[in-house]
Amino acid sequence: MSIQKNLLKLKKNVPEGCTLIAVCKTQPVDRIMEAYDCGQRVFGENKVQELIPKYEALPKDISWHAIGHLQTNKVKFIAPFVSLIHSVDSPKLLEEIHKQGLKVNRIISTLLQIHIAEEETKFGFSEEEIIELLSSHMWNNLRNIQVKGLMGMATLTENEDQIRREFRSLKIFFEKLKSRILPAQFQMQELSMGMSGDFKIALEEGSTMIRVGSAIFGQRNFPPEK
Ligand SMILES: *Cc1c(COP(=O)(O)O)cnc(C)c1O
């Protein structure tokens, strides 16, 4: 199937108010332009070294989302233009994003990544760590950060009940946070969950942003990095 057909089919499934992020990792610029020419403007990359040349080569009205694990020493390269960082998984990273945001005079939007999968290897905060983080004094200084919500990745499994359970637990935690008094940087609006294999379940469980790669661009040669 062509990129255009895939995008049209996907858009029918994505409810209004939900953002479809086209994950273009490993895709060359001309294939990304194909999606752009179909009207797609929000793209996601998980590696900074791929994100920079694509940002430079492609039209400037694209919103770029950093979706993969981010090393602190790479933040400075994306700080001038990134629209949303989905994968914030440590206080150290929050501090660095603030620092780089301050340098380029931007308030950088982020999501906090929550570990919801059973696999041990995945990045992200636990719910307990988030609760602890909320009462930290660090928020007094992080003026160049905005926290727009949460992100999570379900276990890579065929077991749909398990995937649903994991997404549901993230949605419940999201609502729980929304009902609390939060630091001023928090504007809990977005719940980023769902990829090519599980976005339908994620949408049913309340996702507001789905990150879809292979269902748009076709199979990659290797599985997504988690
Ligand atoms: C690769 C990737 C995706 C998209 O994966 P697909 O299965 O190709 O849709 C989504 N989120 C993250 C963090 C990724 O690295």
PDB file of C-alpha atoms and ligand atoms in Angstrom:
ATOM      1  CA  MET A   1       0.000   0.000   0.000  1.00  0.00           C
ATOM      2  CA  SER A   2       1.124   3.528  -0.707  1.00  0.00           C
ATOM      3  CA  ILE A   3       1.893   6.058   1.996  1.00  0.00           C
ATOM      4  CA  GLN A   4      -1.076   8.099   0.804  1.00  0.00           C
ATOM      5  CA  LYS A   5      -3.506   5.170   1.084  1.00  0.00           C
ATOM      6  CA  ASN A   6      -2.171   4.211   4.498  1.00  0.00           C
ATOM      7  CA  LEU A   7      -2.560   7.750   5.783  1.00  0.00           C
ATOM      8  CA  LEU A   8      -6.111   8.090   4.460  1.00  0.00           C
ATOM      9  CA  LYS A   9      -7.106   4.796   6.042  1.00  0.00           C
ATOM     10  CA  LEU A  10      -5.533   5.762   9.360  1.00  0.00           C
ATOM     11  CA  LYS A  11      -7.137   9.181   9.467  1.00  0.00           C
ATOM     12  CA  LYS A  12     -10.544   7.529   9.256  1.00  0.00           C
ATOM     13  CA  ASN A  13      -9.734   5.667  12.453  1.00  0.00           C
ATOM     14  CA  VAL A  14      -8.359   8.620  14.386  1.00  0.00           C
ATOM     15  CA  PRO A  15     -11.050  10.578  16.201  1.00  0.00           C
ATOM     16  CA  GLU A  16     -11.125  14.352  16.162  1.00  0.00           C
ATOM     17  CA  GLY A  17      -8.978  15.809  18.904  1.00  0.00           C
ATOM     18  CA  CYS A  18      -6.477  12.973  18.652  1.00  0.00           C
ATOM     19  CA  THR A  19      -3.104  13.638  17.027  1.00  0.00           C
ATOM     20  CA  LEU A  20      -1.606  11.199  14.555  1.00  0.00           C
ATOM     21  CA  ILE A  21       2.179  11.339  14.745  1.00  0.00           C
ATOM     22  CA  ALA A  22       3.862   9.877  11.680  1.00  0.00           C
ATOM     23  CA  VAL A  23       6.947   8.099  12.976  1.00  0.00           C
ATOM     24  CA  CYS A  24       9.480   8.424  10.175  1.00  0.00           C
ATOM     25  CA  LYS A  25      12.552   6.820  11.745  1.00  0.00           C
ATOM     26  CA  THR A  26      14.787   5.135   9.128  1.00  0.00           C
ATOM     27  CA  GLN A  27      12.707   6.739   6.350  1.00  0.00           C
ATOM     28  CA  PRO A  28      14.469   8.867   3.745  1.00  0.00           C
ATOM     29  CA  VAL A  29      13.445  12.464   3.170  1.00  0.00           C
ATOM     30  CA  ASP A  30      11.589  11.770  -0.079  1.00  0.00           C
ATOM     31  CA  ARG A  31       9.261   9.293   1.611  1.00  0.00           C
ATOM     32  CA  ILE A  32       8.609  11.735   4.420  1.00  0.00           C
ATOM     33  CA  MET A  33       7.762  14.340   1.754  1.00  0.00           C
ATOM     34  CA  GLU A  34       5.201  11.933   0.344  1.00  0.00           C
ATOM     35  CA  ALA A  35       3.399  11.982   3.693  1.00  0.00           C
ATOM     36  CA  TYR A  36       3.849  15.761   3.904  1.00  0.00           C
ATOM     37  CA  ASP A  37       2.243  16.174   0.493  1.00  0.00           C
ATOM     38  CA  CYS A  38      -0.797  14.275   1.810  1.00  0.00           C
ATOM     39  CA  GLY A  39      -1.167  16.973   4.478  1.00  0.00           C
ATOM     40  CA  GLN A  40       0.678  15.250   7.342  1.00  0.00           C
ATOM     41  CA  ARG A  41       2.477  17.866   9.460  1.00  0.00           C
ATOM     42  CA  VAL A  42       3.348  16.070  12.703  1.00  0.00           C
ATOM     43  CA  PHE A  43       6.306  13.707  12.573  1.00  0.00           C
ATOM     44  CA  GLY A  44       8.118  11.700  15.213  1.00  0.00           C
ATOM     45  CA  GLU A  45      11.733  10.548  15.405  1.00  0.00           C
ATOM     46  CA  ASN A  46      13.449   8.550  18.093  1.00  0.00           C
ATOM     47  CA  LYS A  47      17.061   9.399  17.307  1.00  0.00           C
ATOM     48  CA  VAL A  48      18.482  12.911  17.512  1.00  0.00           C
ATOM     49  CA  GLN A  49      21.059  12.161  14.823  1.00  0.00           C
ATOM     50  CA  GLU A  50      18.223  11.382  12.396  1.00  0.00           C
ATOM     51  CA  LEU A  51      16.038  14.216  13.562  1.00  0.00           C
ATOM     52  CA  ILE A  52      18.518  17.037  12.884  1.00  0.00           C
ATOM     53  CA  PRO A  53      19.203  16.399   9.172  1.00  0.00           C
ATOM     54  CA  LYS A  54      15.494  15.787   8.547  1.00  0.00           C
ATOM     55  CA  TYR A  55      14.532  18.998  10.318  1.00  0.00           C
ATOM     56  CA  GLU A  56      17.063  20.852   8.189  1.00  0.00           C
ATOM     57  CA  ALA A  57      16.006  19.281   4.896  1.00  0.00           C
ATOM     58  CA  LEU A  58      12.221  19.383   5.270  1.00  0.00           C
ATOM     59  CA  PRO A  59       9.633  22.207   5.295  1.00  0.00           C
ATOM     60  CA  LYS A  60       9.616  24.348   8.415  1.00  0.00           C
ATOM     61  CA  ASP A  61       5.902  24.000   9.131  1.00  0.00           C
ATOM     62  CA  ILE A  62       6.460  20.436  10.342  1.00  0.00           C
ATOM     63  CA  SER A  63       6.026  19.792  14.067  1.00  0.00           C
ATOM     64  CA  TRP A  64       8.810  17.486  15.203  1.00  0.00           C
ATOM     65  CA  HIS A  65       8.227  15.188  18.156  1.00  0.00           C
ATOM     66  CA  ALA A  66      11.114  13.426  19.887  1.00  0.00           C
ATOM     67  CA  ILE A  67       9.669  10.065  20.892  1.00  0.00           C
ATOM     68  CA  GLY A  68      12.572   7.818  21.847  1.00  0.00           C
ATOM     69  CA  HIS A  69      14.892   7.637  24.821  1.00  0.00           C
ATOM     70  CA  LEU A  70      16.797  10.920  24.921  1.00  0.00           C
ATOM     71  CA  GLN A  71      20.315  11.326  26.261  1.00  0.00           C
ATOM     72  CA  THR A  72      20.900  14.534  28.196  1.00  0.00           C
ATOM     73  CA  ASN A  73      23.871  15.508  26.039  1.00  0.00           C
ATOM     74  CA  LYS A  74      21.628  15.507  22.926  1.00  0.00           C
ATOM     75  CA  VAL A  75      18.959  17.890  24.223  1.00  0.00           C
ATOM     76  CA  LYS A  76      20.823  20.996  23.057  1.00  0.00           C
ATOM     77  CA  PHE A  77      20.559  19.936  19.420  1.00  0.00           C
ATOM     78  CA  ILE A  78      16.761  19.757  19.385  1.00  0.00           C
ATOM     79  CA  ALA A  79      15.935  22.507  21.899  1.00  0.00           C
ATOM     80  CA  PRO A  80      15.672  25.267  19.250  1.00  0.00           C
ATOM     81  CA  PHE A  81      12.835  23.624  17.317  1.00  0.00           C
ATOM     82  CA  VAL A  82      11.336  20.494  18.913  1.00  0.00           C
ATOM     83  CA  SER A  83       7.542  20.683  19.443  1.00  0.00           C
ATOM     84  CA  LEU A  84       7.160  17.965  22.039  1.00  0.00           C
ATOM     85  CA  ILE A  85       9.502  15.578  23.834  1.00  0.00           C
ATOM     86  CA  HIS A  86       7.513  12.429  24.679  1.00  0.00           C
ATOM     87  CA  SER A  87      10.146  10.448  26.462  1.00  0.00           C
ATOM     88  CA  VAL A  88      11.231  12.325  29.564  1.00  0.00           C
ATOM     89  CA  ASP A  89      12.258   9.655  32.015  1.00  0.00           C
ATOM     90  CA  SER A  90      14.478  11.283  34.633  1.00  0.00           C
ATOM     91  CA  PRO A  91      14.753  14.454  36.744  1.00  0.00           C
ATOM     92  CA  LYS A  92      18.181  14.994  35.196  1.00  0.00           C
ATOM     93  CA  LEU A  93      16.621  15.147  31.740  1.00  0.00           C
ATOM     94  CA  LEU A  94      13.979  17.622  32.941  1.00  0.00           C
ATOM     95  CA  GLU A  95      16.709  19.879  34.287  1.00  0.00           C
ATOM     96  CA  GLU A  96      18.666  19.709  31.058  1.00  0.00           C
ATOM     97  CA  ILE A  97      15.581  20.468  28.927  1.00  0.00           C
ATOM     98  CA  HIS A  98      14.901  23.504  31.109  1.00  0.00           C
ATOM     99  CA  LYS A  99      18.515  24.627  30.815  1.00  0.00           C
ATOM    100  CA  GLN A 100      18.538  24.343  27.023  1.00  0.00           C
ATOM    101  CA  GLY A 101      15.090  25.929  26.771  1.00  0.00           C
ATOM    102  CA  LEU A 102      16.373  28.897  28.743  1.00  0.00           C
ATOM    103  CA  LYS A 103      19.349  29.259  26.373  1.00  0.00           C
ATOM    104  CA  VAL A 104      17.157  29.453  23.281  1.00  0.00           C
ATOM    105  CA  ASN A 105      14.391  31.351  25.070  1.00  0.00           C
ATOM    106  CA  ARG A 106      11.742  28.675  24.573  1.00  0.00           C
ATOM    107  CA  ILE A 107       9.377  26.911  26.907  1.00  0.00           C
ATOM    108  CA  ILE A 108       9.758  23.305  25.820  1.00  0.00           C
ATOM    109  CA  SER A 109       6.765  21.001  25.957  1.00  0.00           C
ATOM    110  CA  THR A 110       7.288  17.525  27.334  1.00  0.00           C
ATOM    111  CA  LEU A 111       5.486  14.378  28.364  1.00  0.00           C
ATOM    112  CA  LEU A 112       6.593  12.214  31.251  1.00  0.00           C
ATOM    113  CA  GLN A 113       7.169   8.639  30.157  1.00  0.00           C
ATOM    114  CA  ILE A 114       5.618   6.087  32.471  1.00  0.00           C
ATOM    115  CA  HIS A 115       6.765   2.509  32.605  1.00  0.00           C
ATOM    116  CA  ILE A 116       3.613   0.450  32.032  1.00  0.00           C
ATOM    117  CA  ALA A 117       4.943  -2.661  30.291  1.00  0.00           C
ATOM    118  CA  GLU A 118       5.964  -5.859  31.962  1.00  0.00           C
ATOM    119  CA  GLU A 119       9.319  -5.938  30.230  1.00  0.00           C
ATOM    120  CA  GLU A 120      12.107  -4.791  32.495  1.00  0.00           C
ATOM    121  CA  THR A 121      14.159  -3.088  29.814  1.00  0.00           C
ATOM    122  CA  LYS A 122      11.787  -0.255  29.059  1.00  0.00           C
ATOM    123  CA  PHE A 123      12.462   3.316  30.053  1.00  0.00           C
ATOM    124  CA  GLY A 124      10.164   5.459  32.115  1.00  0.00           C
ATOM    125  CA  PHE A 125       9.156   6.536  35.590  1.00  0.00           C
ATOM    126  CA  SER A 126       7.098   4.346  37.879  1.00  0.00           C
ATOM    127  CA  GLU A 127       3.894   5.864  39.262  1.00  0.00           C
ATOM    128  CA  GLU A 128       5.534   6.116  42.674  1.00  0.00           C
ATOM    129  CA  GLU A 129       8.472   8.008  41.201  1.00  0.00           C
ATOM    130  CA  ILE A 130       6.103  10.515  39.605  1.00  0.00           C
ATOM    131  CA  ILE A 131       4.261  11.113  42.866  1.00  0.00           C
ATOM    132  CA  GLU A 132       7.604  11.713  44.543  1.00  0.00           C
ATOM    133  CA  LEU A 133       8.767  13.962  41.712  1.00  0.00           C
ATOM    134  CA  LEU A 134       5.671  16.151  42.066  1.00  0.00           C
ATOM    135  CA  SER A 135       6.640  17.223  45.549  1.00  0.00           C
ATOM    136  CA  SER A 136      10.217  18.011  44.540  1.00  0.00           C
ATOM    137  CA  HIS A 137      11.558  21.532  44.979  1.00  0.00           C
ATOM    138  CA  MET A 138      13.112  21.334  41.525  1.00  0.00           C
ATOM    139  CA  TRP A 139       9.886  22.670  39.944  1.00  0.00           C
ATOM    140  CA  ASN A 140      10.585  26.097  41.467  1.00  0.00           C
ATOM    141  CA  ASN A 141      13.449  26.451  39.013  1.00  0.00           C
ATOM    142  CA  LEU A 142      12.194  24.683  35.894  1.00  0.00           C
ATOM    143  CA  ARG A 143      10.544  27.667  34.277  1.00  0.00           C
ATOM    144  CA  ASN A 144      11.341  26.721  30.686  1.00  0.00           C
ATOM    145  CA  ILE A 145       9.459  23.439  30.789  1.00  0.00           C
ATOM    146  CA  GLN A 146       5.841  22.599  30.317  1.00  0.00           C
ATOM    147  CA  VAL A 147       4.531  19.134  31.126  1.00  0.00           C
ATOM    148  CA  LYS A 148       1.610  18.407  28.833  1.00  0.00           C
ATOM    149  CA  GLY A 149       0.839  14.867  29.855  1.00  0.00           C
ATOM    150  CA  LEU A 150       2.071  11.297  29.901  1.00  0.00           C
ATOM    151  CA  MET A 151       3.452   8.770  27.462  1.00  0.00           C
ATOM    152  CA  GLY A 152       3.622   5.013  27.719  1.00  0.00           C
ATOM    153  CA  MET A 153       4.470   1.925  25.693  1.00  0.00           C
ATOM    154  CA  ALA A 154       2.661  -1.347  26.163  1.00  0.00           C
ATOM    155  CA  THR A 155       4.388  -4.706  26.222  1.00  0.00           C
ATOM    156  CA  LEU A 156       5.224  -6.075  22.766  1.00  0.00           C
ATOM    157  CA  THR A 157       2.836  -9.019  22.871  1.00  0.00           C
ATOM    158  CA  GLU A 158      -0.027 -10.630  20.966  1.00  0.00           C
ATOM    159  CA  ASN A 159      -2.060 -10.634  24.161  1.00  0.00           C
ATOM    160  CA  GLU A 160      -4.586  -7.853  23.600  1.00  0.00           C
ATOM    161  CA  ASP A 161      -5.995  -8.124  27.108  1.00  0.00           C
ATOM    162  CA  GLN A 162      -2.606  -7.378  28.534  1.00  0.00           C
ATOM    163  CA  ILE A 163      -2.056  -4.410  26.202  1.00  0.00           C
ATOM    164  CA  ARG A 164      -5.487  -3.058  27.112  1.00  0.00           C
ATOM    165  CA  ARG A 165      -4.782  -3.509  30.815  1.00  0.00           C
ATOM    166  CA  GLU A 166      -1.512  -1.582  30.518  1.00  0.00           C
ATOM    167  CA  PHE A 167      -3.065   1.309  28.580  1.00  0.00           C
ATOM    168  CA  ARG A 168      -5.999   1.400  30.980  1.00  0.00           C
ATOM    169  CA  SER A 169      -3.709   1.670  33.987  1.00  0.00           C
ATOM    170  CA  LEU A 170      -1.920   4.607  32.340  1.00  0.00           C
ATOM    171  CA  LYS A 171      -5.223   6.363  31.643  1.00  0.00           C
ATOM    172  CA  ILE A 172      -6.298   5.872  35.260  1.00  0.00           C
ATOM    173  CA  PHE A 173      -3.006   7.299  36.504  1.00  0.00           C
ATOM    174  CA  PHE A 174      -3.355  10.225  34.061  1.00  0.00           C
ATOM    175  CA  GLU A 175      -6.814  11.049  35.454  1.00  0.00           C
ATOM    176  CA  LYS A 176      -5.533  10.681  38.996  1.00  0.00           C
ATOM    177  CA  LEU A 177      -2.791  13.234  38.334  1.00  0.00           C
ATOM    178  CA  LYS A 178      -5.231  15.593  36.647  1.00  0.00           C
ATOM    179  CA  SER A 179      -7.346  15.648  39.776  1.00  0.00           C
ATOM    180  CA  ARG A 180      -4.409  16.725  41.944  1.00  0.00           C
ATOM    181  CA  ILE A 181      -2.906  20.115  42.563  1.00  0.00           C
ATOM    182  CA  LEU A 182       0.182  20.056  40.383  1.00  0.00           C
ATOM    183  CA  PRO A 183       3.235  22.275  39.912  1.00  0.00           C
ATOM    184  CA  ALA A 184       2.542  25.297  37.681  1.00  0.00           C
ATOM    185  CA  GLN A 185       4.377  23.685  34.741  1.00  0.00           C
ATOM    186  CA  PHE A 186       1.721  20.977  34.420  1.00  0.00           C
ATOM    187  CA  GLN A 187      -1.096  21.218  31.891  1.00  0.00           C
ATOM    188  CA  MET A 188      -2.286  17.656  31.694  1.00  0.00           C
ATOM    189  CA  GLN A 189      -3.883  17.342  28.264  1.00  0.00           C
ATOM    190  CA  GLU A 190      -2.120  14.655  26.317  1.00  0.00           C
ATOM    191  CA  LEU A 191      -1.904  10.922  26.721  1.00  0.00           C
ATOM    192  CA  SER A 192       0.542   9.530  24.157  1.00  0.00           C
ATOM    193  CA  MET A 193      -0.054   5.817  23.743  1.00  0.00           C
ATOM    194  CA  GLY A 194      -0.471   3.469  20.824  1.00  0.00           C
ATOM    195  CA  MET A 195       1.725   2.436  17.883  1.00  0.00           C
ATOM    196  CA  SER A 196       1.000   0.561  14.616  1.00  0.00           C
ATOM    197  CA  GLY A 197       0.216  -2.705  16.354  1.00  0.00           C
ATOM    198  CA  ASP A 198      -1.861  -1.423  19.227  1.00  0.00           C
ATOM    199  CA  PHE A 199      -3.231   2.050  18.438  1.00  0.00           C
ATOM    200  CA  LYS A 200      -6.807   0.821  18.074  1.00  0.00           C
ATOM    201  CA  ILE A 201      -6.773  -0.464  21.639  1.00  0.00           C
ATOM    202  CA  ALA A 202      -5.002   2.709  22.788  1.00  0.00           C
ATOM    203  CA  LEU A 203      -7.697   4.901  21.230  1.00  0.00           C
ATOM    204  CA  GLU A 204     -10.408   2.876  22.923  1.00  0.00           C
ATOM    205  CA  GLU A 205      -8.589   3.411  26.208  1.00  0.00           C
ATOM    206  CA  GLY A 206      -8.381   7.182  25.851  1.00  0.00           C
ATOM    207  CA  SER A 207      -5.200   7.975  23.932  1.00  0.00           C
ATOM    208  CA  THR A 208      -4.911  11.524  22.558  1.00  0.00           C
ATOM    209  CA  MET A 209      -1.722  10.946  20.534  1.00  0.00           C
ATOM    210  CA  ILE A 210      -0.804   7.859  18.588  1.00  0.00           C
ATOM    211  CA  ARG A 211       2.711   7.307  17.285  1.00  0.00           C
ATOM    212  CA  VAL A 212       2.455   5.327  14.066  1.00  0.00           C
ATOM    213  CA  GLY A 213       5.390   4.268  11.889  1.00  0.00           C
ATOM    214  CA  SER A 214       5.122   1.014   9.991  1.00  0.00           C
ATOM    215  CA  ALA A 215       1.360   1.294   9.368  1.00  0.00           C
ATOM    216  CA  ILE A 216       2.173   4.419   7.330  1.00  0.00           C
ATOM    217  CA  PHE A 217       5.597   3.769   5.817  1.00  0.00           C
ATOM    218  CA  GLY A 218       5.623  -0.027   5.717  1.00  0.00           C
ATOM    219  CA  GLN A 219       7.756  -2.488   7.630  1.00  0.00           C
ATOM    220  CA  ARG A 220      11.185  -1.411   8.806  1.00  0.00           C
ATOM    221  CA  ASN A 221      14.066  -3.857   8.738  1.00  0.00           C
ATOM    222  CA  PHE A 222      14.193  -3.988  12.480  1.00  0.00           C
ATOM    223  CA  PRO A 223      11.647  -3.750  15.280  1.00  0.00           C
ATOM    224  CA  PRO A 224      11.030  -0.504  17.167  1.00  0.00           C
ATOM    225  CA  GLU A 225      13.449   0.255  19.952  1.00  0.00           C
ATOM    226  CA  LYS A 226      11.705   0.236  23.250  1.00  0.00           C
TER     227      LYS A 226
HETATM  228  C1  LIG B   1       9.237   3.257  16.399  1.00  0.00           C
HETATM  229  C2  LIG B   1       8.402   3.846  17.437  1.00  0.00           C
HETATM  230  C3  LIG B   1       7.017   3.972  17.266  1.00  0.00           C
HETATM  231  C4  LIG B   1       6.283   3.509  16.032  1.00  0.00           C
HETATM  232  O1  LIG B   1       6.380   2.130  15.862  1.00  0.00           O
HETATM  233  P1  LIG B   1       5.515   1.357  14.756  1.00  0.00           P
HETATM  234  O2  LIG B   1       5.321   0.022  15.323  1.00  0.00           O
HETATM  235  O3  LIG B   1       6.333   1.361  13.517  1.00  0.00           O
HETATM  236  O4  LIG B   1       4.242   2.108  14.580  1.00  0.00           O
HETATM  237  C5  LIG B   1       6.287   4.576  18.281  1.00  0.00           C
HETATM  238  N1  LIG B   1       6.878   5.022  19.402  1.00  0.00           N
HETATM  239  C6  LIG B   1       8.203   4.904  19.613  1.00  0.00           C
HETATM  240  C7  LIG B   1       8.779   5.418  20.886  1.00  0.00           C
HETATM  241  C8  LIG B   1       9.006   4.311  18.640  1.00  0.00           C
HETATM  242  O5  LIG B   1      10.328   4.204  18.851  1.00  0.00           O
END
